[in-house]
Amino acid sequence: IAGITQAPTSQILAAGRRMTLRCTQDMRHNAMYWYRQDLGLGLRLIHYSNTAGTTGKGEVPDGYSVSRANTDDFPLTLASAVPSQTSVYFCASSDSTSGVTDTQYFGPGTRLTVL
Amino acid sequence: GQNIDQPTEMTATEGAIVQINCTYQTSGFNGLFWYQQHAGEAPTFLSYNVLDGLEEKGRFSSFLSRSKGYSYLLLKELQMKDSASYLCAVMDSNYQLIWGAGTKLIIKP
């Protein structure tokens, strides 16, 4: 079934640990995004990639890094997790190049708790 | 700053009609999206408006007025499965989506 997968589904992590959230899409979309969703707040963009080999910073990039080695995969890494990074993380993709409006499609999310 | 405002929560009755409003102030405008999000699930796309007016899609319609910075999502013939959060998002001048906090819609029998 075509779409976006994320792993893990949920994770409890000790503060200070390194963690990589995985995201894979099979729709051959150019653009991919990482958001975090916190209660009472809208989705906030962490990092994005308009095409393989390029990445950009969103609204809340501090403490996170990404890479885009190929079209399908867009992992998000927390180098040293802190409790404020407790959130639900959504990966999304769209079939757009830079400067074009297109619909974003979301993965099922990863619920991360940092203690 | 950029801002998207929508009501936190609304309640409606099964079979009725409900209108969820969204007002926005963004740096530039390249379209407005509505998404539906059931509890514990991912947002799913409902509608897109870039020109003024009403877009109808089955039981759901979305309206846009760019001069007023205003949109609404209209849900007709409400069903229990419509209980969800509805997210308004605007694509700004950098082609990034700015999201509202969402409106939780509770449907009562």
Short mmCIF file of C-alpha atoms in Angstrom, two decimals:
data_model
loop_
_atom_site.label_atom_id
_atom_site.label_comp_id
_atom_site.label_asym_id
_atom_site.label_seq_id
_atom_site.Cartn_x
_atom_site.Cartn_y
_atom_site.Cartn_z
CA ILE A 1 0.00 0.00 0.00
CA ALA A 2 1.46 3.34 -1.07
CA GLY A 3 2.07 5.91 1.62
CA ILE A 4 4.37 7.02 4.41
CA THR A 5 5.64 4.82 7.19
CA GLN A 6 7.25 5.94 10.43
CA ALA A 7 9.17 4.01 13.06
CA PRO A 8 9.01 3.52 15.92
CA THR A 9 5.31 4.00 16.71
CA SER A 10 6.23 5.13 20.21
CA GLN A 11 9.33 5.41 22.32
CA ILE A 12 10.31 6.30 25.87
CA LEU A 13 13.79 7.76 25.99
CA ALA A 14 16.11 8.85 28.78
CA ALA A 15 17.30 12.44 28.62
CA GLY A 16 20.70 12.78 27.01
CA ARG A 17 20.25 9.77 24.73
CA ARG A 18 20.50 9.95 20.95
CA MET A 19 17.45 8.90 18.93
CA THR A 20 16.63 8.63 15.24
CA LEU A 21 13.04 8.64 14.03
CA ARG A 22 12.63 6.96 10.67
CA CYS A 23 10.39 8.03 7.82
CA THR A 24 9.98 6.32 4.45
CA GLN A 25 7.62 7.15 1.58
CA ASP A 26 6.97 5.14 -1.57
CA MET A 27 5.09 7.80 -3.55
CA ARG A 28 8.26 9.22 -5.13
CA HIS A 29 7.39 12.63 -3.70
CA ASN A 30 10.05 15.31 -4.02
CA ALA A 31 9.43 17.14 -0.76
CA MET A 32 9.41 15.78 2.79
CA TYR A 33 8.77 17.41 6.15
CA TRP A 34 9.08 16.77 9.88
CA TYR A 35 6.55 18.34 12.27
CA ARG A 36 5.96 18.12 15.96
CA GLN A 37 2.49 18.36 17.44
CA ASP A 38 1.97 19.48 21.04
CA LEU A 39 -1.32 19.89 22.89
CA GLY A 40 -2.87 23.28 22.30
CA LEU A 41 -0.42 24.20 19.57
CA GLY A 42 -0.54 23.86 15.83
CA LEU A 43 1.80 21.57 13.97
CA ARG A 44 5.26 23.13 13.93
CA LEU A 45 7.77 22.51 11.17
CA ILE A 46 11.14 21.21 12.37
CA HIS A 47 13.02 20.57 9.12
CA TYR A 48 12.12 20.05 5.49
CA SER A 49 13.65 18.82 2.28
CA ASN A 50 12.51 20.05 -1.14
CA THR A 51 14.42 17.34 -2.97
CA ALA A 52 16.95 14.58 -2.31
CA GLY A 53 20.29 16.03 -1.23
CA THR A 54 18.88 19.27 0.18
CA THR A 55 17.44 20.18 3.59
CA GLY A 56 16.21 23.33 5.30
CA LYS A 57 15.32 24.57 8.76
CA GLY A 58 11.76 25.11 9.81
CA GLU A 59 10.25 26.99 12.73
CA VAL A 60 11.74 24.86 15.55
CA PRO A 61 14.98 23.21 14.32
CA ASP A 62 17.13 23.44 17.46
CA GLY A 63 18.15 20.07 18.88
CA TYR A 64 17.19 18.21 15.67
CA SER A 65 19.03 17.24 12.51
CA VAL A 66 17.94 15.58 9.27
CA SER A 67 19.44 14.08 6.15
CA ARG A 68 18.01 13.24 2.72
CA ALA A 69 20.33 10.80 1.03
CA ASN A 70 17.62 9.55 -1.35
CA THR A 71 14.05 10.32 -2.40
CA ASP A 72 12.34 7.83 -0.10
CA ASP A 73 13.95 8.31 3.33
CA PHE A 74 14.03 11.30 5.64
CA PRO A 75 15.31 10.42 9.14
CA LEU A 76 15.11 12.86 12.04
CA THR A 77 17.81 12.68 14.72
CA LEU A 78 17.75 14.03 18.26
CA ALA A 79 21.42 14.24 19.20
CA SER A 80 20.86 14.54 22.95
CA ALA A 81 17.20 14.32 23.92
CA VAL A 82 15.66 16.72 26.44
CA PRO A 83 12.23 16.51 28.15
CA SER A 84 10.91 19.47 26.08
CA GLN A 85 11.23 17.25 23.02
CA THR A 86 8.43 15.05 24.34
CA SER A 87 5.86 15.29 21.55
CA VAL A 88 4.16 13.51 18.69
CA TYR A 89 6.29 13.67 15.55
CA PHE A 90 4.76 13.52 12.09
CA CYS A 91 6.58 13.03 8.83
CA ALA A 92 4.87 14.31 5.68
CA SER A 93 5.56 14.44 1.97
CA SER A 94 4.29 16.31 -1.07
CA ASP A 95 4.76 15.98 -4.80
CA SER A 96 6.06 19.51 -5.20
CA THR A 97 9.22 21.29 -6.08
CA SER A 98 10.25 24.51 -4.36
CA GLY A 99 7.86 27.37 -4.92
CA VAL A 100 4.80 25.29 -5.70
CA THR A 101 1.73 24.74 -3.54
CA ASP A 102 0.85 21.08 -3.12
CA THR A 103 -0.98 18.88 -0.65
CA GLN A 104 1.03 17.30 2.14
CA TYR A 105 0.35 13.70 3.13
CA PHE A 106 1.19 12.51 6.62
CA GLY A 107 2.65 9.39 8.17
CA PRO A 108 1.03 7.80 11.24
CA GLY A 109 3.32 9.58 13.71
CA THR A 110 5.80 8.68 16.44
CA ARG A 111 4.90 9.39 20.06
CA LEU A 112 8.13 10.24 21.90
CA THR A 113 8.48 10.67 25.64
CA VAL A 114 11.76 11.96 27.05
CA LEU A 115 12.24 11.42 30.77
CA GLY B 1 4.08 37.50 13.32
CA GLN B 2 2.05 34.83 11.60
CA ASN B 3 -1.15 33.69 13.22
CA ILE B 4 -3.97 31.25 12.52
CA ASP B 5 -7.01 31.41 14.80
CA GLN B 6 -9.76 28.84 15.09
CA PRO B 7 -12.08 27.90 17.97
CA THR B 8 -10.69 25.34 20.39
CA GLU B 9 -13.78 23.19 20.61
CA MET B 10 -17.29 22.96 19.15
CA THR B 11 -20.24 20.68 19.82
CA ALA B 12 -22.93 19.73 17.32
CA THR B 13 -25.73 17.20 16.96
CA GLU B 14 -25.78 14.22 14.63
CA GLY B 15 -27.54 15.10 11.38
CA ALA B 16 -27.06 18.85 11.84
CA ILE B 17 -24.76 21.36 10.11
CA VAL B 18 -21.69 22.97 11.67
CA GLN B 19 -19.41 25.76 10.50
CA ILE B 20 -15.81 25.93 11.73
CA ASN B 21 -14.17 29.31 11.22
CA CYS B 22 -10.54 30.15 10.64
CA THR B 23 -8.93 33.58 10.48
CA TYR B 24 -5.34 34.14 9.47
CA GLN B 25 -2.59 36.71 9.32
CA THR B 26 0.41 35.46 7.39
CA SER B 27 3.32 36.79 5.40
CA GLY B 28 1.96 36.10 1.97
CA PHE B 29 -0.71 33.67 0.87
CA ASN B 30 -0.39 30.67 -1.42
CA GLY B 31 -3.49 28.77 -0.45
CA LEU B 32 -5.44 27.51 2.56
CA PHE B 33 -5.87 23.88 3.55
CA TRP B 34 -8.26 22.04 5.84
CA TYR B 35 -7.27 18.72 7.37
CA GLN B 36 -9.16 16.27 9.56
CA GLN B 37 -7.40 14.51 12.42
CA HIS B 38 -9.00 11.76 14.47
CA ALA B 39 -7.59 11.26 17.96
CA GLY B 40 -4.28 9.41 17.87
CA GLU B 41 -4.10 9.47 14.10
CA ALA B 42 -2.41 11.48 11.35
CA PRO B 43 -3.97 14.55 9.73
CA THR B 44 -5.72 13.75 6.45
CA PHE B 45 -6.39 16.25 3.65
CA LEU B 46 -9.93 17.59 3.26
CA SER B 47 -9.85 20.67 1.06
CA TYR B 48 -7.78 23.40 -0.57
CA ASN B 49 -8.78 26.98 -1.45
CA VAL B 50 -6.64 29.53 -3.24
CA LEU B 51 -9.33 31.70 -4.87
CA ASP B 52 -12.23 33.40 -3.13
CA GLY B 53 -15.43 31.44 -2.95
CA LEU B 54 -16.90 28.12 -1.99
CA GLU B 55 -15.46 24.69 -2.82
CA GLU B 56 -17.90 21.83 -2.33
CA LYS B 57 -16.89 18.22 -1.87
CA GLY B 58 -19.74 15.96 -0.81
CA ARG B 59 -20.87 16.74 2.73
CA PHE B 60 -17.91 19.09 3.25
CA SER B 61 -17.52 22.60 1.82
CA SER B 62 -14.80 25.18 2.35
CA PHE B 63 -15.03 28.92 1.82
CA LEU B 64 -12.31 31.53 1.43
CA SER B 65 -12.22 35.33 1.55
CA ARG B 66 -8.67 36.52 1.00
CA SER B 67 -9.53 40.19 1.61
CA LYS B 68 -10.87 39.30 5.07
CA GLY B 69 -8.24 36.68 5.89
CA TYR B 70 -11.07 34.28 6.61
CA SER B 71 -12.12 30.76 5.80
CA TYR B 72 -14.71 28.33 7.06
CA LEU B 73 -15.29 24.61 6.80
CA LEU B 74 -18.94 23.60 6.57
CA LEU B 75 -19.93 20.05 7.50
CA LYS B 76 -23.46 18.92 6.60
CA GLU B 77 -25.49 15.90 7.71
CA LEU B 78 -23.12 15.30 10.59
CA GLN B 79 -22.23 11.73 11.43
CA MET B 80 -20.65 10.37 14.60
CA LYS B 81 -17.51 9.55 12.61
CA ASP B 82 -17.05 13.30 11.99
CA SER B 83 -15.97 13.66 15.62
CA ALA B 84 -12.36 14.77 15.15
CA SER B 85 -10.11 17.81 15.17
CA TYR B 86 -10.17 20.06 12.12
CA LEU B 87 -6.94 21.84 11.28
CA CYS B 88 -6.68 25.04 9.25
CA ALA B 89 -3.33 25.75 7.57
CA VAL B 90 -2.11 28.56 5.32
CA MET B 91 0.79 28.31 2.87
CA ASP B 92 2.86 31.47 3.28
CA SER B 93 5.13 33.36 0.90
CA ASN B 94 7.93 30.81 1.51
CA TYR B 95 5.59 27.94 0.60
CA GLN B 96 5.63 26.69 4.18
CA LEU B 97 2.41 25.67 5.93
CA ILE B 98 1.42 27.67 9.01
CA TRP B 99 -0.99 25.66 11.15
CA GLY B 100 -3.78 26.58 13.50
CA ALA B 101 -4.08 24.68 16.77
CA GLY B 102 -7.17 22.87 15.51
CA THR B 103 -10.85 22.76 16.43
CA LYS B 104 -12.05 19.70 18.30
CA LEU B 105 -15.54 18.84 17.04
CA ILE B 106 -17.73 16.76 19.33
CA ILE B 107 -20.80 15.17 17.78
CA LYS B 108 -23.67 14.22 20.10
CA PRO B 109 -26.44 11.76 19.21
#
